[in-house]
Short mmCIF file of C-alpha atoms (C1' of nucleotides) in Angstrom, two decimals:
data_model
loop_
_atom_site.label_atom_id
_atom_site.label_comp_id
_atom_site.label_asym_id
_atom_site.label_seq_id
_atom_site.Cartn_x
_atom_site.Cartn_y
_atom_site.Cartn_z
CA MET A 76 18.19 126.45 79.75
CA SER A 77 21.77 127.60 79.45
CA GLN A 78 24.68 125.61 78.06
CA SER A 79 26.14 124.95 81.47
CA GLN A 80 22.78 123.77 82.80
CA ILE A 81 22.54 121.34 79.92
CA LEU A 82 26.04 120.07 80.64
CA GLN A 83 25.29 119.68 84.38
CA SER A 84 22.18 117.72 83.62
CA LEU A 85 24.05 115.35 81.30
CA ILE A 86 26.76 114.88 83.93
CA ALA A 87 24.13 114.06 86.54
CA GLU A 88 22.70 111.45 84.23
CA ASN A 89 26.16 109.95 83.66
CA LEU A 90 25.89 110.59 79.94
CA VAL A 91 28.89 112.90 79.89
CA SER A 92 31.91 113.00 82.21
CA ASP A 93 32.47 115.98 84.49
CA PRO A 94 35.27 118.03 82.86
CA GLY A 95 36.66 118.73 86.33
CA GLY A 96 37.03 115.06 87.26
CA ALA A 97 39.86 112.68 86.40
CA ARG A 98 37.95 110.92 83.65
CA GLY A 99 36.71 114.14 82.16
CA ARG A 100 40.12 115.77 82.23
CA LEU A 101 41.55 112.73 80.49
CA LEU A 102 38.92 112.88 77.76
CA THR A 103 39.54 116.59 77.22
CA GLU A 104 43.27 116.02 76.86
CA ALA A 105 42.67 112.99 74.67
CA ALA A 106 40.50 115.01 72.30
CA ARG A 107 43.19 117.66 72.08
CA LEU A 108 46.02 115.19 71.43
CA PHE A 109 44.04 113.07 69.00
CA ARG A 110 43.13 116.19 67.08
CA GLU A 111 46.66 117.46 67.06
CA LYS A 112 48.69 114.33 66.39
CA GLY A 113 46.10 111.80 65.32
CA TYR A 114 44.80 108.92 67.42
CA GLU A 115 47.34 106.40 66.13
CA ARG A 116 50.30 108.66 66.80
CA THR A 117 49.11 109.55 70.27
CA THR A 118 50.54 106.94 72.64
CA VAL A 119 49.16 105.98 76.01
CA ARG A 120 52.35 107.52 77.43
CA ASP A 121 51.41 110.85 75.81
CA LEU A 122 47.90 110.67 77.22
CA ALA A 123 49.11 109.83 80.70
CA ALA A 124 51.71 112.58 80.67
CA ALA A 125 49.06 115.10 79.60
CA VAL A 126 47.09 114.46 82.79
CA GLY A 127 50.10 113.88 85.01
CA ILE A 128 49.91 110.14 85.68
CA GLN A 129 51.82 107.03 84.55
CA SER A 130 50.64 105.22 81.43
CA GLY A 131 49.59 102.04 83.18
CA SER A 132 47.15 103.98 85.31
CA LEU A 133 44.98 104.84 82.32
CA PHE A 134 43.81 101.24 82.26
CA HIS A 135 42.12 101.71 85.59
CA HIS A 136 39.72 104.18 83.96
CA PHE A 137 39.39 102.67 80.51
CA ARG A 138 39.73 99.10 79.41
CA THR A 139 41.60 99.90 76.17
CA LYS A 140 42.98 102.86 74.27
CA GLU A 141 40.13 102.53 71.81
CA GLU A 142 37.59 102.95 74.60
CA ILE A 143 39.08 106.38 75.20
CA LEU A 144 38.60 107.31 71.55
CA LYS A 145 35.04 106.07 71.62
CA ALA A 146 34.25 107.97 74.80
CA VAL A 147 35.55 111.20 73.24
CA MET A 148 33.17 110.67 70.34
CA VAL A 149 30.13 109.47 72.29
CA GLU A 150 30.30 112.26 74.82
CA THR A 151 30.59 115.04 72.26
CA ILE A 152 27.66 113.70 70.27
CA ARG A 153 25.51 113.52 73.39
CA LEU A 154 26.41 117.04 74.46
CA ASN A 155 25.92 118.58 71.06
CA THR A 156 22.67 116.75 70.43
CA ALA A 157 21.35 118.24 73.65
CA LEU A 158 22.57 121.71 72.66
CA MET A 159 20.91 121.45 69.29
CA GLN A 160 17.66 120.28 70.82
CA ALA A 161 17.78 123.37 73.00
CA ALA A 162 18.37 125.56 69.96
CA LEU A 163 15.32 124.03 68.29
CA GLU A 164 13.16 124.62 71.33
CA ALA A 165 14.16 128.27 71.37
CA ALA A 166 13.08 128.78 67.77
CA ASP A 167 9.63 129.34 66.27
CA THR A 168 9.77 129.10 62.46
CA ASN A 169 11.50 126.43 60.50
CA ARG A 170 13.86 129.03 59.14
CA GLU A 171 14.79 130.04 62.71
CA LYS A 172 15.21 126.42 63.61
CA LEU A 173 17.65 125.88 60.79
CA ARG A 174 19.52 128.99 61.75
CA GLY A 175 19.69 127.74 65.31
CA LEU A 176 21.09 124.41 64.15
CA VAL A 177 23.70 126.07 61.93
CA ARG A 178 24.72 128.37 64.75
CA ALA A 179 24.89 125.56 67.29
CA GLU A 180 26.90 123.34 65.02
CA LEU A 181 29.34 126.15 64.21
CA GLU A 182 29.72 126.68 67.94
CA SER A 183 30.34 123.03 68.61
CA ILE A 184 32.87 122.80 65.80
CA ASN A 185 34.71 125.99 66.61
CA GLY A 186 34.29 126.14 70.38
CA GLN A 187 34.83 123.96 73.43
CA THR A 188 34.02 120.70 71.69
CA GLY A 189 35.86 121.56 68.47
CA GLU A 190 38.59 119.07 69.08
CA ALA A 191 36.23 116.23 69.85
CA MET A 192 34.11 117.10 66.83
CA ALA A 193 37.18 116.97 64.60
CA VAL A 194 38.17 113.63 66.13
CA LEU A 195 34.72 112.30 65.19
CA VAL A 196 35.43 113.12 61.56
CA PHE A 197 39.10 112.36 61.20
CA GLU A 198 39.53 109.29 63.41
CA TRP A 199 36.49 107.28 62.40
CA ARG A 200 38.59 104.53 60.81
CA SER A 201 40.44 103.82 64.03
CA LEU A 202 37.22 102.65 65.68
CA SER A 203 36.37 98.98 65.56
CA ALA A 204 33.29 98.04 63.58
CA ALA A 205 31.33 97.29 66.75
CA SER A 206 32.14 100.69 68.21
CA GLN A 207 31.27 102.38 64.93
CA VAL A 208 27.81 100.86 65.07
CA GLU A 209 27.24 102.22 68.57
CA VAL A 210 28.51 105.68 67.76
CA LEU A 211 26.43 105.79 64.59
CA GLU A 212 23.25 105.19 66.55
CA LEU A 213 23.88 108.35 68.52
CA ARG A 214 24.95 110.17 65.40
CA ASP A 215 21.70 109.25 63.68
CA ILE A 216 19.68 110.96 66.42
CA TYR A 217 21.69 114.11 65.85
CA GLU A 218 21.28 113.91 62.08
CA LYS A 219 17.54 113.39 62.37
CA LEU A 220 17.24 116.80 64.03
CA TRP A 221 18.65 118.33 60.87
CA LEU A 222 16.74 116.30 58.38
CA ASP A 223 13.43 116.97 60.10
CA VAL A 224 13.95 120.73 59.87
CA LEU A 225 15.16 120.61 56.27
CA GLU A 226 12.20 118.47 55.27
CA SER A 227 9.80 120.89 56.92
CA LEU A 228 11.41 123.72 54.97
CA LYS A 229 11.04 121.72 51.78
CA ASN A 230 7.40 120.98 52.53
CA GLU A 231 6.62 124.66 53.04
CA GLY A 232 8.37 125.47 49.77
CA ALA A 233 11.27 127.42 51.27
CA LEU A 234 13.83 124.89 50.09
CA GLU A 235 13.93 123.34 46.65
CA ALA A 236 16.91 121.03 46.87
CA ASP A 237 16.89 117.54 48.32
CA PRO A 238 17.23 117.76 52.15
CA PHE A 239 19.62 114.82 52.16
CA VAL A 240 22.00 116.54 49.74
CA VAL A 241 21.70 119.89 51.50
CA ARG A 242 22.55 118.33 54.84
CA ARG A 243 25.55 116.56 53.40
CA MET A 244 26.82 119.76 51.81
CA LEU A 245 26.29 121.61 55.04
CA THR A 246 28.06 118.93 57.05
CA GLY A 247 31.11 119.29 54.86
CA ALA A 248 31.05 123.06 54.73
CA LEU A 249 30.57 123.46 58.47
CA SER A 250 32.99 120.72 59.49
CA TRP A 251 35.67 122.30 57.35
CA THR A 252 35.42 125.56 59.29
CA VAL A 253 37.56 123.87 61.94
CA THR A 254 40.54 124.16 59.58
CA TRP A 255 40.26 127.86 58.83
CA TYR A 256 37.85 129.81 61.04
CA LYS A 257 39.36 132.24 63.48
CA PRO A 258 37.30 135.03 65.07
CA GLU A 259 40.14 137.49 64.52
CA ARG A 260 40.11 136.93 60.75
CA GLY A 261 38.40 139.99 59.33
CA GLY A 262 36.11 140.39 62.31
CA LEU A 263 33.89 137.53 61.19
CA THR A 264 31.91 136.38 64.23
CA LEU A 265 30.17 133.03 64.45
CA GLY A 266 26.93 134.92 64.08
CA GLY A 267 28.25 136.57 60.93
CA LEU A 268 29.41 133.22 59.62
CA THR A 269 25.98 131.78 60.37
CA ASP A 270 24.46 134.62 58.35
CA GLN A 271 26.75 133.82 55.43
CA VAL A 272 25.80 130.17 55.50
CA MET A 273 22.11 131.01 55.60
CA ALA A 274 22.57 133.49 52.75
CA MET A 275 24.38 130.90 50.72
CA MET A 276 21.30 128.75 50.97
CA ALA A 277 19.10 131.73 50.05
CA LEU A 278 17.36 131.45 53.38
CA MET B 102 43.06 118.22 25.47
CA SER B 103 41.49 115.12 26.99
CA GLN B 104 42.09 113.80 30.47
CA SER B 105 44.27 110.97 29.27
CA GLN B 106 46.36 113.35 27.16
CA ILE B 107 46.91 115.50 30.23
CA LEU B 108 47.95 112.46 32.23
CA GLN B 109 50.34 111.25 29.51
CA SER B 110 51.95 114.66 29.34
CA LEU B 111 52.49 114.74 33.11
CA ILE B 112 53.97 111.24 33.00
CA ALA B 113 56.34 112.30 30.23
CA GLU B 114 57.48 115.21 32.37
CA ASN B 115 58.02 112.91 35.34
CA LEU B 116 55.53 114.87 37.41
CA VAL B 117 53.23 111.90 37.86
CA SER B 118 54.03 108.18 37.86
CA ASP B 119 52.68 105.94 35.11
CA PRO B 120 49.77 104.00 36.68
CA GLY B 121 50.86 100.95 34.72
CA GLY B 122 54.42 100.91 36.12
CA ALA B 123 55.63 99.47 39.42
CA ARG B 124 55.86 102.81 41.15
CA GLY B 125 52.50 103.94 39.88
CA ARG B 126 50.80 100.71 40.85
CA LEU B 127 52.25 101.02 44.31
CA LEU B 128 50.98 104.58 44.68
CA THR B 129 47.50 103.56 43.52
CA GLU B 130 47.37 100.73 46.05
CA ALA B 131 48.81 102.96 48.74
CA ALA B 132 46.10 105.57 48.17
CA ARG B 133 43.47 102.87 48.42
CA LEU B 134 44.86 101.35 51.61
CA PHE B 135 45.58 104.68 53.26
CA ARG B 136 42.04 105.79 52.50
CA GLU B 137 40.56 102.56 53.77
CA LYS B 138 42.58 101.85 56.90
CA GLY B 139 44.47 105.08 57.54
CA TYR B 140 48.13 105.69 56.85
CA GLU B 141 49.27 104.72 60.34
CA ARG B 142 47.39 101.43 60.31
CA THR B 143 48.63 100.50 56.88
CA THR B 144 51.93 98.66 57.33
CA VAL B 145 54.68 98.31 54.80
CA ARG B 146 53.81 94.62 54.79
CA ASP B 147 50.24 95.51 53.72
CA LEU B 148 51.53 97.78 50.96
CA ALA B 149 53.95 95.18 49.68
CA ALA B 150 51.32 92.44 49.70
CA ALA B 151 48.94 94.66 47.76
CA VAL B 152 51.39 94.83 44.86
CA GLY B 153 52.72 91.31 45.27
CA ILE B 154 56.23 91.93 46.58
CA GLN B 155 58.02 91.57 49.92
CA SER B 156 58.04 94.49 52.29
CA GLY B 157 61.76 95.16 52.15
CA SER B 158 61.52 95.72 48.41
CA LEU B 159 59.45 98.86 48.86
CA PHE B 160 62.56 100.62 50.05
CA HIS B 161 64.10 100.22 46.66
CA HIS B 162 61.44 102.57 45.27
CA PHE B 163 60.93 104.91 48.20
CA ARG B 164 63.32 105.92 50.92
CA THR B 165 60.72 105.84 53.73
CA LYS B 166 57.08 105.00 54.25
CA GLU B 167 56.39 108.71 54.58
CA GLU B 168 57.80 109.35 51.11
CA ILE B 169 55.07 107.08 49.78
CA LEU B 170 52.40 109.14 51.52
CA LYS B 171 53.89 112.34 50.21
CA ALA B 172 54.06 111.01 46.68
CA VAL B 173 50.37 110.04 46.80
CA MET B 174 49.55 113.62 47.77
CA VAL B 175 51.94 115.41 45.44
CA GLU B 176 50.92 113.43 42.41
CA THR B 177 47.21 113.92 42.89
CA ILE B 178 47.61 117.65 43.33
CA ARG B 179 49.65 117.91 40.18
CA LEU B 180 47.19 115.89 38.16
CA ASN B 181 44.14 117.71 39.44
CA THR B 182 45.71 121.12 39.05
CA ALA B 183 46.33 120.29 35.40
CA LEU B 184 42.75 119.07 34.97
CA MET B 185 41.38 122.23 36.50
CA GLN B 186 43.53 124.41 34.33
CA ALA B 187 42.12 122.56 31.35
CA ALA B 188 38.58 123.18 32.63
CA LEU B 189 39.34 126.89 32.91
CA GLU B 190 40.70 127.03 29.38
CA ALA B 191 37.53 125.43 28.06
CA ALA B 192 35.32 128.07 29.67
CA ASP B 193 34.44 131.62 28.58
CA THR B 194 32.62 133.47 31.34
CA ASN B 195 33.62 133.56 34.97
CA ARG B 196 30.45 131.72 35.83
CA GLU B 197 31.37 128.95 33.39
CA LYS B 198 34.85 128.87 34.82
CA LEU B 199 33.52 128.36 38.31
CA ARG B 200 31.20 125.67 37.08
CA GLY B 201 34.12 123.98 35.39
CA LEU B 202 36.13 124.07 38.60
CA VAL B 203 33.28 122.66 40.67
CA ARG B 204 32.70 119.91 38.15
CA ALA B 205 36.39 119.07 37.92
CA GLU B 206 36.81 118.99 41.67
CA LEU B 207 33.77 116.77 42.09
CA GLU B 208 35.25 114.45 39.50
CA SER B 209 38.60 114.33 41.22
CA ILE B 210 37.00 113.67 44.60
CA ASN B 211 34.54 111.08 43.41
CA GLY B 212 36.46 109.51 40.54
CA GLN B 213 39.84 107.92 39.88
CA THR B 214 41.76 110.16 42.26
CA GLY B 215 39.11 110.06 44.98
CA GLU B 216 41.20 107.96 47.30
CA ALA B 217 44.26 110.14 46.94
CA MET B 218 42.17 113.28 47.43
CA ALA B 219 40.75 111.87 50.63
CA VAL B 220 44.25 110.94 51.80
CA LEU B 221 45.26 114.58 51.26
CA VAL B 222 42.54 115.64 53.70
CA PHE B 223 42.58 112.92 56.28
CA GLU B 224 46.28 112.04 56.56
CA TRP B 225 47.78 115.52 56.64
CA ARG B 226 49.00 115.14 60.21
CA SER B 227 51.11 112.12 59.38
CA LEU B 228 53.34 114.22 57.14
CA SER B 229 56.45 115.76 58.62
CA ALA B 230 56.52 119.54 58.79
CA ALA B 231 59.07 119.72 55.97
CA SER B 232 56.92 117.61 53.70
CA GLN B 233 53.85 119.64 54.60
CA VAL B 234 55.61 122.79 53.42
CA GLU B 235 56.39 121.22 50.07
CA VAL B 236 52.91 119.85 49.54
CA LEU B 237 51.37 123.18 50.54
CA GLU B 238 53.28 124.97 47.81
CA LEU B 239 51.60 122.79 45.23
CA ARG B 240 48.29 123.10 47.01
CA ASP B 241 48.53 126.89 46.90
CA ILE B 242 48.80 126.84 43.10
CA TYR B 243 45.61 124.80 42.99
CA GLU B 244 43.84 127.10 45.41
CA LYS B 245 44.83 130.20 43.48
CA LEU B 246 42.91 128.92 40.47
CA TRP B 247 39.78 129.01 42.60
CA LEU B 248 40.37 132.31 44.30
CA ASP B 249 41.11 134.07 41.01
CA VAL B 250 37.78 132.97 39.58
CA LEU B 251 35.82 133.80 42.72
CA GLU B 252 37.42 137.22 42.90
CA SER B 253 36.55 137.91 39.27
CA LEU B 254 32.95 136.97 40.03
CA LYS B 255 32.98 139.29 43.02
CA ASN B 256 34.41 142.13 40.93
CA GLU B 257 31.69 141.78 38.32
CA GLY B 258 29.07 141.79 41.06
CA ALA B 259 27.90 138.21 40.62
CA LEU B 260 29.08 137.16 44.07
CA GLU B 261 28.54 139.11 47.25
CA ALA B 262 30.25 136.98 49.82
CA ASP B 263 33.96 137.00 50.59
CA PRO B 264 35.78 134.75 48.07
CA PHE B 265 37.97 133.34 50.84
CA VAL B 266 34.96 132.21 52.85
CA VAL B 267 33.14 130.88 49.82
CA ARG B 268 36.12 128.81 48.78
CA ARG B 269 36.49 127.37 52.24
CA MET B 270 32.81 126.46 52.38
CA LEU B 271 33.05 124.88 48.96
CA THR B 272 36.16 122.93 49.92
CA GLY B 273 34.34 121.42 52.84
CA ALA B 274 31.11 120.76 50.99
CA LEU B 275 32.81 119.18 47.99
CA SER B 276 35.38 117.20 49.98
CA TRP B 277 32.59 115.70 52.07
CA THR B 278 30.93 114.28 48.97
CA VAL B 279 33.51 111.48 49.15
CA THR B 280 31.67 110.11 52.19
CA TRP B 281 28.20 109.96 50.69
CA TYR B 282 28.04 110.48 46.95
CA LYS B 283 27.09 107.51 44.84
CA PRO B 284 25.85 107.86 41.27
CA GLU B 285 23.17 105.26 41.91
CA ARG B 286 21.64 107.28 44.72
CA GLY B 287 18.52 108.78 43.27
CA GLY B 288 20.03 109.14 39.83
CA LEU B 289 22.08 112.15 40.83
CA THR B 290 24.89 112.50 38.30
CA LEU B 291 28.03 114.53 38.90
CA GLY B 292 26.60 117.07 36.48
CA GLY B 293 23.40 117.20 38.50
CA LEU B 294 25.38 117.59 41.69
CA THR B 295 27.39 120.38 40.07
CA ASP B 296 24.10 122.10 39.21
CA GLN B 297 22.96 121.81 42.83
CA VAL B 298 26.17 123.31 44.10
CA MET B 299 25.94 126.20 41.65
CA ALA B 300 22.28 126.73 42.59
CA MET B 301 23.18 126.77 46.26
CA MET B 302 25.48 129.66 45.52
CA ALA B 303 22.74 131.34 43.48
CA LEU B 304 24.91 131.20 40.39
"C1'" DG C 60 40.49 102.37 113.58
"C1'" DA C 61 39.48 98.79 110.10
"C1'" DC C 62 38.36 97.63 105.81
"C1'" DA C 63 37.14 98.18 100.98
"C1'" DA C 64 37.31 100.68 96.88
"C1'" DT C 65 39.62 103.63 93.98
"C1'" DA C 66 43.59 105.55 91.98
"C1'" DC C 67 48.05 105.39 90.93
"C1'" DC C 68 53.17 103.56 90.41
"C1'" DA C 69 56.95 100.93 88.33
"C1'" DA C 70 58.65 97.43 85.72
"C1'" DG C 71 58.48 94.82 82.02
"C1'" DC C 72 56.13 91.61 78.48
"C1'" DA C 73 54.81 90.07 73.77
"C1'" DA C 74 53.83 91.65 69.50
"C1'" DG C 75 54.59 94.31 65.74
"C1'" DC C 76 56.72 98.13 63.27
"C1'" DG C 77 59.84 100.54 59.68
"C1'" DC C 78 63.84 99.60 57.93
"C1'" DT C 79 68.68 97.34 56.93
"C1'" DT C 80 71.56 93.99 55.02
"C1'" DG C 81 73.45 90.47 52.22
"C1'" DG C 82 71.95 87.98 48.81
"C1'" DT C 83 69.54 86.38 44.17
"C1'" DT C 84 67.09 87.35 39.89
"C1'" DT C 85 65.88 90.00 35.95
"C1'" DG C 86 66.51 93.45 32.44
"C1'" DT C 87 69.39 96.23 29.45
"C1'" DA C 88 73.30 97.77 26.81
"C1'" DA C 89 77.58 97.06 24.72
"C1'" DT D 286 78.62 86.75 26.32
"C1'" DT D 287 79.73 90.06 29.88
"C1'" DA D 288 78.97 93.79 32.90
"C1'" DC D 289 76.13 96.58 35.26
"C1'" DA D 290 71.79 98.46 37.06
"C1'" DA D 291 67.34 97.72 38.72
"C1'" DA D 292 64.21 95.00 41.19
"C1'" DC D 293 63.26 91.81 44.34
"C1'" DC D 294 63.88 88.19 48.40
"C1'" DA D 295 64.54 86.59 53.16
"C1'" DA D 296 65.97 87.22 57.56
"C1'" DG D 297 66.29 89.79 61.26
"C1'" DC D 298 67.44 94.22 63.92
"C1'" DG D 299 66.40 97.86 67.31
"C1'" DC D 300 62.82 100.14 68.82
"C1'" DT D 301 58.06 101.28 70.14
"C1'" DT D 302 53.53 100.11 71.44
"C1'" DG D 303 49.33 98.79 74.31
"C1'" DC D 304 48.79 96.47 78.05
"C1'" DT D 305 49.61 93.37 82.42
"C1'" DT D 306 51.07 92.55 86.91
"C1'" DG D 307 52.28 93.11 91.61
"C1'" DG D 308 52.57 96.55 94.39
"C1'" DT D 309 51.74 101.20 97.11
"C1'" DA D 310 49.01 105.22 98.28
"C1'" DT D 311 44.80 107.62 98.90
"C1'" DT D 312 39.99 108.13 99.69
"C1'" DG D 313 35.55 106.78 101.34
"C1'" DT D 314 32.52 104.33 104.48
"C1'" DC D 315 31.14 102.18 108.64
#
DNA sequence: GACAATACCAAGCAAGCGCTTGGTTTGTAA
DNA sequence: TTACAAACCAAGCGCTTGCTTGGTATTGTC
């Protein structure tokens, strides 16, 4: 199943907004602006201007500004969880599964959903506690994919360190690529970067 | 030279504010609040209340709210650069130097300056471009300490990967510890965590 | 065509923000 | 004691923000 088929299926199930529709275009622009200026410094006037409408009209689509932030987060988690599940299904060994996860996460962080992924990290505090709880539930599903694979690697003796610590280190290392990775820099492809990450873990 | 001697020397040189003085107390509280609620959501009224004064009085000490943010960042970079230089001076081999840097950075991120270090990462966008330039100059001195050691390790054959990439991965992995590391969690000390990081790099 | 639903416009509200201003209080030096 | 500087108070300014409200325009359905 290709990436666009996964996306189409999520759209059909109303889990993710169609990027071509009004709501989807707004979320794409919101992710970009929130990433660039920060959620708090992005006004509803900025958001509206980015999609070519007046600010009051946003409130027809979303109840509050915060609901926009939450939707950016929820939708990127859903999409990337589905992409990672697909990467797992395409792999045979635990080592290949981990490689697939690393590759998929690097793609999500440095590709189409890079802005939304960065918003998830940097704008967490602007979510209300109730929204944080909801987003964390989805996030936990995503994290479980990782921990299951790391624990399997530990059980087969391929990994000595604590899976929890390894995942946390990886989260930081991979998330940080958003601040520095550029394909043009020294010809380092995402595949090459994936190789370096795997090598750093002696895997 | 001990940590408190380093701090006293920086205070004497007016590079860092005395934590016991009014300005220093304000910067400590500011780092805490900015970390907790975000810079944009922390009002000057919040800051003033945290140190027990009225909000207008803040402007006796700092020209603008942004100057407070910048001071939090500048002062933590200066302090931690000095601590890392001390760690380098206490080490003999390049491997020990790297270990000293990892340990010192983990201490800065998870210890007294943890809040300010997190503010440096998460609140970067709230700084004006001019302030960013100034803070980056200090940051570059700090980063050069790392790159020099990693390049020495590469030159002696102990490290295969690109020092630039390794440093970036380490920055992410170590910075992320602020979100999850707790000494009580499974008895993992900072020394133990340092060991795990070094092991992950096969060093 | 008629009607309902959806999408958007334009104007402006209430609340809150960073900061100013004129003043008072405290600390220091001569 | 006096003079001055530093630190703080209290009140309020001008501006910005997220959002509401009454309306118009467009789209979809029968």
